[in-house]
Amino acid sequence: MIERTVRHLYVHLPFCAHRCGYCDFVTISGRARDHSPYIHALLREFELERHVLAPELETVFLGGGTPTFTEPSELGRLLHALPPAAEVTVEANPETVTPELALLLRRGGVTRVSLGAQSFQPKLLEVLERRAGPDAVRRAFYHLRDASFDNISLDLLYGIPGQSASDLDRDLSEVLALEPEHLSCYELEAKPGTRFTYAHGAELTHQAEAMETYFERVVETLTAAGYRWYETANFCLGPHRAAGRDLRARHNLGYWLGRDYLGIGLGAVSTIEGVRRRNTPRLAVYVTALEGGSPPAREVETLDREVRSRERLMLRLRLDEPLLLEPVESAVDHEALGRLVGLGLVRREGSGGRTALTLTPRGRLLGGGVTAELLA
Amino acid sequence: MPQDRIRNFSIVAHIDHGKSTLADRVLELTETVSGRQMRDQLLDSMDLERERGITIKAQAVRVAWKGHQLNLIDTPGHVDFTYEVSRALQACEGALLLVDAAQGLEAQTLANAYLAIENDLEIVPVVNKIDLPQASPDEAAGDLSELIGGSPEDVLRISAKTGDGVDAVLDAIVERIPPPAGVPNAPPRALIFDSSYDQYRGVVAFVRVVDGSFSTREPLRTMALDTRFEAEELGFFSPTMSPTPTLQAGEVGYVITGLKDVSKLRVGDTLTSESRSASEPLPGYKDVKPMVFAGLFPTDSDDYPELRDALEKLKLNDASLVYEPETSQALGFGFRCGFLGLLHMEIVRERLEREFDLDLLVTAPTVAYRVLTKDGAEVEVHNPAEMPSEIERIEEPYIKASVIVPREYVGAVMELCNDRRGAFDHMEYLSEQRVLLLYELPLAEVVIDFYDQLKSRTRGYASFDYDLAGFREGELVRVDVLIAGETVDALSLIAHRANAYPRGKQLVERLREEIPRQMFDVAVQAAIGSRVIARETIKAKRKDVLAKCYGGDITRKRKLLERQKAGKKRMKQVGAVEVPQEAFLAVLNLDGGKR
């Protein structure tokens, strides 16, 4: 029996006002009447699983869906029932952020809000089927600041169909003008089977070459503005602009450092002591099981040492800090490593047991391919 | 059977002109096969032959007609097997020259008819398919009589399909074709005109006894290769194997040799008795040499042992197939195989893929080059990658090509032949509509896609045949392809100096399209020696990241990377560059497709 060791908790709130065309997360649109039974079930699952949690949590993360779309009374009930933690993050969509909601979050112990801005160009937001316009994004940001949130992250998407390089530059300067503590920048992926891929897939393929430099552009602009590119797709204010605070997303850092985490809620994933399990993504199945006092149906995957080493390699190389080679040695193709070092994509420092690997800036731009090649 | 009651004949015809159908009718009419046993085109035993409408292996069938023994010796219909055809014809005294009443004479028919005439055979001209609405039997009969000399009235008109006129053909065989004229009491001599392999009984020789007679259990030997064995069984086909104690002068039949190695028994060799040995072999034996070469590689390198076993098995039935192991840095382990010609190559490839369930990568076919090096050594080169660097002179094989084509396509054919470095020899009107064109062409220009081009430029009307015409010196160069500075052996080719640049350019352009972008710039070059004649650059990727990676994504992303890595392992590594097998395939197929 695993007891009281896990320091990271993820809570999934699947409800959204509307499912965006490009989304392939576990989400449920509308259905306000489902919110209360769901929160009820969620708290039951929490009671069943809380024994694995350490007495003091480092992070709690409420992700979605759109957690802030959940009925405010239910959201408030949930926040008060969850244990406190050094970092409590809630994902929010701009159109849901009112002064009241900001206050509710604040009072519920939330320390950090991750705001899904995506873009500041009305035409691109339309392509993405986002409801909030650019003004709503800015307004939401100010409401959060007014509620004295001093750790706000913005999500930005690039590579949107029809997005020109100057559109991207405009988005970046809009973002910088708000001075968020943290930024997540993702290339839009046309995931198979989504409505979006159906509508825009061909166009995206066509533009792929033109958009190839956008990632570099994002990295250059943000680092020049004093942000630290600490993970492949994540940036935080650098030390000299952060007054000594470490503004990296601590919850996500937990994933990238290979720490154990408990996930509760619909489709949520936990990884604890080499076992990864995923809750059912079906709402009725989930709620019914927990109403009857049983844990929800789960997919279970056992991670052997090799797999854990590979994951560690894959995740750690996303970070800007050196990775000690020794613990992941068996996962590394040494011939490939030599080749990649020769190509200036990987930096190898130290020697013997202190040998550490870091991707060079160009290696980070090609991180997926580099990691795939590096895997034994 | 006394020799004056024996008639040995074969049927010379173009593909689809009805040879097999006529053979079937002969079997029926002579009651060799009952109607119930009758299976259409009985003589073509292999599925592949049935599908392609050609006969690869000759067989002989004995039938009885009005107190006579008739032996029908089947011949392969294609140019690649000219030598086999000539041996089969040598076993006969006469031949039916069969022509489709609608199609008229074709180049192959002509070539084989000349071969029959050269062998002093009595030709019985037959126009087939007179039942077809578009048939013009008079025209075809006119062409035929003009070709062999004689009157159009001597030309038989039949429909093998309906059986109309087939009895007259049998009568004509008896009346017009002379009986064998060997010496019955002389030391025995038999011509081996074909062989096949049976997994239980070993090599089976198909023979025509010329002089003397052979008996079961008699110790025998072949005169050219000096292979010795005992005749385990003698017999003939009617149409299934029928054992007989002796085979006598003039007769055709089989000898079960018990030999396990098909290469010990060569078509064209003479069989005699060990104790009553003949002093002189029959004329005409020659060692057939393969002229077309290609590398055969399994697409999955794990299949190499299966490919080796399959080639061994094929070789049992096909002495003309030669192969030796080849290692390519790009394609791994495989075999360099020699074929009599392109059709032979296609047949071997199809049999390997179909009968042995192998997935093959076949390199662009090349020919045998004779190379004189600067230090005076003479070498034969079958693989462009093995072309020596210090060359004094290269000779390449030439062919004499005959093309028969409706006259409106003469220009198109001449243009094609000129493009392929052909030298015009002469042109002749076979009839008002049909023209025979003779060209000398380098075989290398023909092995690639000449036949397809010929067919497409003449809307399928041209027929084509060739004879080897010896080796000639040529201004030939080896073009190498380099990826990131490394020569890719499988892609080297030998080209005429004038074609080297366009072919090199096309190759590198195609490779640029086919090789995925890497994490660094990759130069793709074509070079003659150290001189680069074409160059393309595959630009490095600028980004390649998995955007999001959080708790729920980890398994999925890990599997994605693992798959990516597994994919990389399947690629062929040329230096630091990963080249997918498909890229080689596309480039190699290019030579078969477009030029």
GROMACS .gro file of C-alpha atoms in nm, chain A residues 59-338:
model
  280
   59THR     CA    1   0.100   2.156  -0.619
   60VAL     CA    2  -0.263   2.120  -0.713
   61PHE     CA    3  -0.367   2.177  -1.072
   62LEU     CA    4  -0.724   2.213  -1.193
   63GLY     CA    5  -0.730   2.147  -1.566
   64GLY     CA    6  -0.994   2.093  -1.823
   65GLY     CA    7  -1.209   2.133  -2.018
   66THR     CA    8  -1.267   2.478  -1.882
   67PRO     CA    9  -1.252   2.454  -1.504
   68THR     CA   10  -1.386   2.807  -1.473
   69PHE     CA   11  -1.693   2.714  -1.676
   70THR     CA   12  -1.801   2.486  -1.391
   71GLU     CA   13  -2.099   2.626  -1.196
   72PRO     CA   14  -1.937   2.877  -0.953
   73SER     CA   15  -2.102   2.725  -0.647
   74GLU     CA   16  -1.972   2.381  -0.742
   75LEU     CA   17  -1.627   2.514  -0.823
   76GLY     CA   18  -1.618   2.692  -0.487
   77ARG     CA   19  -1.724   2.376  -0.308
   78LEU     CA   20  -1.448   2.181  -0.481
   79LEU     CA   21  -1.177   2.438  -0.408
   80HIS     CA   22  -1.263   2.442  -0.041
   81ALA     CA   23  -1.262   2.066  -0.020
   82LEU     CA   24  -0.919   2.026  -0.181
   83PRO     CA   25  -0.607   2.037   0.034
   84PRO     CA   26  -0.390   2.348   0.026
   85ALA     CA   27  -0.062   2.349  -0.164
   86ALA     CA   28   0.229   2.580  -0.232
   87GLU     CA   29   0.103   2.625  -0.590
   88VAL     CA   30  -0.262   2.589  -0.683
   89THR     CA   31  -0.326   2.649  -1.050
   90VAL     CA   32  -0.658   2.680  -1.230
   91GLU     CA   33  -0.700   2.689  -1.606
   92ALA     CA   34  -0.941   2.955  -1.725
   93ASN     CA   35  -1.093   3.072  -2.048
   94PRO     CA   36  -1.102   3.450  -2.083
   95GLU     CA   37  -1.478   3.479  -2.129
   96THR     CA   38  -1.542   3.305  -1.797
   97VAL     CA   39  -1.323   3.537  -1.593
   98THR     CA   40  -1.535   3.798  -1.413
   99PRO     CA   41  -1.430   3.996  -1.103
  100GLU     CA   42  -1.653   3.762  -0.904
  101LEU     CA   43  -1.486   3.452  -1.041
  102ALA     CA   44  -1.141   3.597  -0.980
  103LEU     CA   45  -1.237   3.657  -0.622
  104LEU     CA   46  -1.385   3.309  -0.588
  105LEU     CA   47  -1.057   3.160  -0.707
  106ARG     CA   48  -0.857   3.380  -0.476
  107ARG     CA   49  -1.068   3.285  -0.180
  108GLY     CA   50  -1.051   2.921  -0.279
  109GLY     CA   51  -0.674   2.924  -0.230
  110VAL     CA   52  -0.576   2.947  -0.596
  111THR     CA   53  -0.229   3.099  -0.640
  112ARG     CA   54  -0.187   3.085  -1.013
  113VAL     CA   55  -0.416   3.112  -1.315
  114SER     CA   56  -0.342   2.982  -1.661
  115LEU     CA   57  -0.544   3.181  -1.912
  116GLY     CA   58  -0.617   3.038  -2.256
  117ALA     CA   59  -0.561   3.344  -2.468
  118GLN     CA   60  -0.444   3.160  -2.784
  119SER     CA   61  -0.434   3.469  -3.005
  120PHE     CA   62  -0.520   3.837  -3.015
  121GLN     CA   63  -0.635   3.847  -3.376
  122PRO     CA   64  -1.012   3.824  -3.416
  123LYS     CA   65  -0.986   3.636  -3.748
  124LEU     CA   66  -0.754   3.374  -3.599
  125LEU     CA   67  -0.967   3.334  -3.286
  126GLU     CA   68  -1.256   3.271  -3.519
  127VAL     CA   69  -1.064   3.000  -3.702
  128LEU     CA   70  -0.994   2.843  -3.363
  129GLU     CA   71  -1.362   2.873  -3.270
  130ARG     CA   72  -1.269   3.059  -2.955
  131ARG     CA   73  -1.550   3.264  -2.801
  132ALA     CA   74  -1.345   3.542  -2.645
  133GLY     CA   75  -1.224   3.830  -2.858
  134PRO     CA   76  -0.893   4.012  -2.791
  135ASP     CA   77  -1.059   4.259  -2.555
  136ALA     CA   78  -1.203   3.978  -2.346
  137VAL     CA   79  -0.855   3.831  -2.310
  138ARG     CA   80  -0.713   4.157  -2.184
  139ARG     CA   81  -1.013   4.220  -1.959
  140ALA     CA   82  -0.980   3.876  -1.801
  141PHE     CA   83  -0.614   3.938  -1.740
  142TYR     CA   84  -0.691   4.268  -1.561
  143HIS     CA   85  -0.964   4.109  -1.349
  144LEU     CA   86  -0.710   3.855  -1.230
  145ARG     CA   87  -0.456   4.122  -1.154
  146ASP     CA   88  -0.725   4.319  -0.970
  147ALA     CA   89  -0.787   4.014  -0.755
  148SER     CA   90  -0.411   4.036  -0.683
  149PHE     CA   91  -0.300   3.729  -0.875
  150ASP     CA   92   0.075   3.774  -0.915
  151ASN     CA   93   0.135   3.456  -1.112
  152ILE     CA   94  -0.058   3.445  -1.436
  153SER     CA   95   0.024   3.231  -1.733
  154LEU     CA   96  -0.102   3.288  -2.085
  155ASP     CA   97  -0.146   3.020  -2.350
  156LEU     CA   98  -0.058   3.124  -2.701
  157LEU     CA   99  -0.106   2.922  -3.019
  158TYR     CA  100   0.094   2.971  -3.336
  159GLY     CA  101   0.075   2.810  -3.676
  160ILE     CA  102  -0.295   2.889  -3.708
  161PRO     CA  103  -0.431   2.860  -4.062
  162GLY     CA  104  -0.398   3.197  -4.226
  163GLN     CA  105  -0.154   3.332  -3.966
  164SER     CA  106   0.120   3.542  -4.125
  165ALA     CA  107   0.455   3.610  -3.966
  166SER     CA  108   0.343   3.962  -3.880
  167ASP     CA  109   0.025   3.823  -3.720
  168LEU     CA  110   0.254   3.619  -3.497
  169ASP     CA  111   0.466   3.923  -3.417
  170ARG     CA  112   0.153   4.119  -3.323
  171ASP     CA  113   0.036   3.838  -3.094
  172LEU     CA  114   0.375   3.827  -2.927
  173SER     CA  115   0.380   4.199  -2.861
  174GLU     CA  116   0.023   4.190  -2.726
  175VAL     CA  117   0.131   3.919  -2.487
  176LEU     CA  118   0.445   4.100  -2.383
  177ALA     CA  119   0.246   4.415  -2.318
  178LEU     CA  120   0.049   4.230  -2.049
  179GLU     CA  121   0.371   4.112  -1.880
  180PRO     CA  122   0.248   3.771  -1.768
  181GLU     CA  123   0.475   3.579  -1.532
  182HIS     CA  124   0.452   3.272  -1.749
  183LEU     CA  125   0.379   3.177  -2.109
  184SER     CA  126   0.297   2.851  -2.280
  185CYS     CA  127   0.337   2.864  -2.657
  186TYR     CA  128   0.215   2.576  -2.864
  187GLU     CA  129   0.214   2.508  -3.228
  188LEU     CA  130  -0.135   2.426  -3.337
  189GLU     CA  131  -0.157   2.057  -3.410
  190ALA     CA  132  -0.408   1.922  -3.653
  191LYS     CA  133  -0.489   1.612  -3.455
  192PRO     CA  134  -0.638   1.330  -3.651
  193GLY     CA  135  -1.011   1.296  -3.621
  194THR     CA  136  -1.079   1.648  -3.501
  195ARG     CA  137  -1.328   1.872  -3.676
  196PHE     CA  138  -1.049   2.119  -3.721
  197THR     CA  139  -0.828   1.880  -3.915
  198TYR     CA  140  -1.121   1.804  -4.137
  199ALA     CA  141  -1.175   2.173  -4.209
  200HIS     CA  142  -0.818   2.303  -4.214
  201GLY     CA  143  -0.581   2.006  -4.239
  202ALA     CA  144  -0.499   2.052  -4.604
  203GLU     CA  145  -0.443   2.424  -4.559
  204LEU     CA  146  -0.208   2.361  -4.267
  205THR     CA  147  -0.003   2.112  -4.465
  206HIS     CA  148   0.019   2.366  -4.742
  207GLN     CA  149   0.144   2.638  -4.504
  208ALA     CA  150   0.378   2.411  -4.315
  209GLU     CA  151   0.688   2.536  -4.490
  210ALA     CA  152   0.604   2.903  -4.444
  211MET     CA  153   0.535   2.847  -4.074
  212GLU     CA  154   0.845   2.645  -4.010
  213THR     CA  155   1.030   2.941  -3.863
  214TYR     CA  156   0.751   3.047  -3.624
  215PHE     CA  157   0.885   2.844  -3.336
  216GLU     CA  158   1.226   3.008  -3.366
  217ARG     CA  159   1.053   3.345  -3.387
  218VAL     CA  160   0.860   3.280  -3.066
  219VAL     CA  161   1.171   3.168  -2.882
  220GLU     CA  162   1.380   3.461  -3.003
  221THR     CA  163   1.119   3.723  -2.924
  222LEU     CA  164   1.041   3.594  -2.577
  223THR     CA  165   1.398   3.534  -2.469
  224ALA     CA  166   1.492   3.878  -2.597
  225ALA     CA  167   1.214   4.017  -2.376
  226GLY     CA  168   1.371   3.858  -2.069
  227TYR     CA  169   1.179   3.531  -2.051
  228ARG     CA  170   1.352   3.206  -1.968
  229TRP     CA  171   1.289   2.926  -2.220
  230TYR     CA  172   1.286   2.665  -1.948
  231GLU     CA  173   1.086   2.396  -2.129
  232THR     CA  174   1.024   2.320  -2.495
  233ALA     CA  175   0.697   2.511  -2.501
  234ASN     CA  176   0.713   2.707  -2.176
  235PHE     CA  177   0.862   3.039  -2.074
  236CYS     CA  178   0.871   3.228  -1.746
  237LEU     CA  179   1.007   3.567  -1.643
  238GLY     CA  180   1.380   3.532  -1.597
  239PRO     CA  181   1.542   3.584  -1.256
  240HIS     CA  182   1.629   3.951  -1.311
  241ARG     CA  183   1.266   4.032  -1.393
  242ALA     CA  184   1.113   3.803  -1.133
  243ALA     CA  185   1.261   3.950  -0.820
  244GLY     CA  186   1.418   3.620  -0.730
  245ARG     CA  187   1.101   3.413  -0.767
  246ASP     CA  188   1.117   3.086  -0.958
  247LEU     CA  189   0.818   3.126  -1.185
  248ARG     CA  190   0.836   2.793  -1.361
  249ALA     CA  191   0.509   2.598  -1.346
  250ARG     CA  192   0.585   2.378  -1.050
  251HIS     CA  193   0.307   2.132  -1.119
  252ASN     CA  194   0.419   2.067  -1.474
  253LEU     CA  195   0.779   2.065  -1.364
  254GLY     CA  196   0.676   1.768  -1.149
  255TYR     CA  197   0.581   1.579  -1.467
  256TRP     CA  198   0.898   1.672  -1.647
  257LEU     CA  199   1.114   1.571  -1.352
  258GLY     CA  200   0.940   1.235  -1.341
  259ARG     CA  201   0.774   1.280  -1.004
  260ASP     CA  202   0.467   1.084  -0.899
  261TYR     CA  203   0.130   1.250  -0.930
  262LEU     CA  204  -0.228   1.166  -0.848
  263GLY     CA  205  -0.492   1.256  -1.103
  264ILE     CA  206  -0.862   1.249  -1.021
  265GLY     CA  207  -1.161   1.312  -1.240
  266LEU     CA  208  -1.284   1.207  -1.578
  267GLY     CA  209  -1.001   1.069  -1.797
  268ALA     CA  210  -0.742   1.180  -1.541
  269VAL     CA  211  -0.405   1.007  -1.534
  270SER     CA  212  -0.198   0.918  -1.226
  271THR     CA  213   0.153   0.783  -1.215
  272ILE     CA  214   0.255   0.643  -0.880
  273GLU     CA  215   0.550   0.415  -0.815
  274GLY     CA  216   0.577   0.281  -1.164
  275VAL     CA  217   0.207   0.234  -1.228
  276ARG     CA  218   0.021   0.466  -1.460
  277ARG     CA  219  -0.355   0.453  -1.468
  278ARG     CA  220  -0.612   0.642  -1.662
  279ASN     CA  221  -0.969   0.690  -1.550
  280THR     CA  222  -1.254   0.619  -1.787
  281PRO     CA  223  -1.333   0.914  -2.014
  282ARG     CA  224  -1.706   0.837  -1.999
  283LEU     CA  225  -1.899   1.065  -1.767
  284ALA     CA  226  -2.186   0.830  -1.684
  285VAL     CA  227  -1.953   0.540  -1.612
  286TYR     CA  228  -1.738   0.758  -1.392
  287VAL     CA  229  -2.024   0.913  -1.194
  288THR     CA  230  -2.216   0.588  -1.151
  289ALA     CA  231  -1.915   0.400  -1.019
  290LEU     CA  232  -1.837   0.661  -0.760
  291GLU     CA  233  -2.200   0.705  -0.660
  292GLY     CA  234  -2.185   0.339  -0.571
  293GLY     CA  235  -1.870   0.401  -0.371
  294SER     CA  236  -1.631   0.222  -0.610
  295PRO     CA  237  -1.334   0.367  -0.795
  296PRO     CA  238  -1.401   0.439  -1.164
  297ALA     CA  239  -1.296   0.200  -1.442
  298ARG     CA  240  -0.929   0.250  -1.524
  299GLU     CA  241  -0.670   0.154  -1.776
  300VAL     CA  242  -0.357   0.046  -1.597
  301GLU     CA  243  -0.008   0.048  -1.743
  302THR     CA  244   0.294  -0.082  -1.554
  303LEU     CA  245   0.612   0.106  -1.630
  304ASP     CA  246   0.920  -0.111  -1.602
  305ARG     CA  247   1.264   0.030  -1.535
  306GLU     CA  248   1.343   0.063  -1.903
  307VAL     CA  249   1.028   0.252  -1.983
  308ARG     CA  250   1.083   0.479  -1.687
  309SER     CA  251   1.435   0.553  -1.806
  310ARG     CA  252   1.309   0.634  -2.154
  311GLU     CA  253   1.040   0.861  -2.017
  312ARG     CA  254   1.287   1.032  -1.794
  313LEU     CA  255   1.512   1.097  -2.090
  314MET     CA  256   1.229   1.218  -2.306
  315LEU     CA  257   1.084   1.449  -2.041
  316ARG     CA  258   1.403   1.583  -1.894
  317LEU     CA  259   1.546   1.682  -2.229
  318ARG     CA  260   1.256   1.923  -2.263
  319LEU     CA  261   1.408   2.131  -1.984
  320ASP     CA  262   1.691   2.381  -2.005
  321GLU     CA  263   1.885   2.221  -1.720
  322PRO     CA  264   2.148   1.950  -1.774
  323LEU     CA  265   2.040   1.587  -1.737
  324LEU     CA  266   2.274   1.348  -1.561
  325LEU     CA  267   2.350   1.070  -1.806
  326GLU     CA  268   2.415   0.787  -1.563
  327PRO     CA  269   2.062   0.718  -1.437
  328VAL     CA  270   1.925   0.706  -1.795
  329GLU     CA  271   2.228   0.544  -1.955
  330SER     CA  272   2.044   0.228  -2.062
  331ALA     CA  273   1.788   0.433  -2.253
  332VAL     CA  274   2.051   0.609  -2.462
  333ASP     CA  275   2.179   0.504  -2.803
  334HIS     CA  276   2.542   0.602  -2.758
  335GLU     CA  277   2.626   0.600  -3.124
  336ALA     CA  278   2.340   0.838  -3.189
  337LEU     CA  279   2.455   1.052  -2.898
  338GLY     CA  280   2.798   1.086  -3.055
   0.00000   0.00000   0.00000
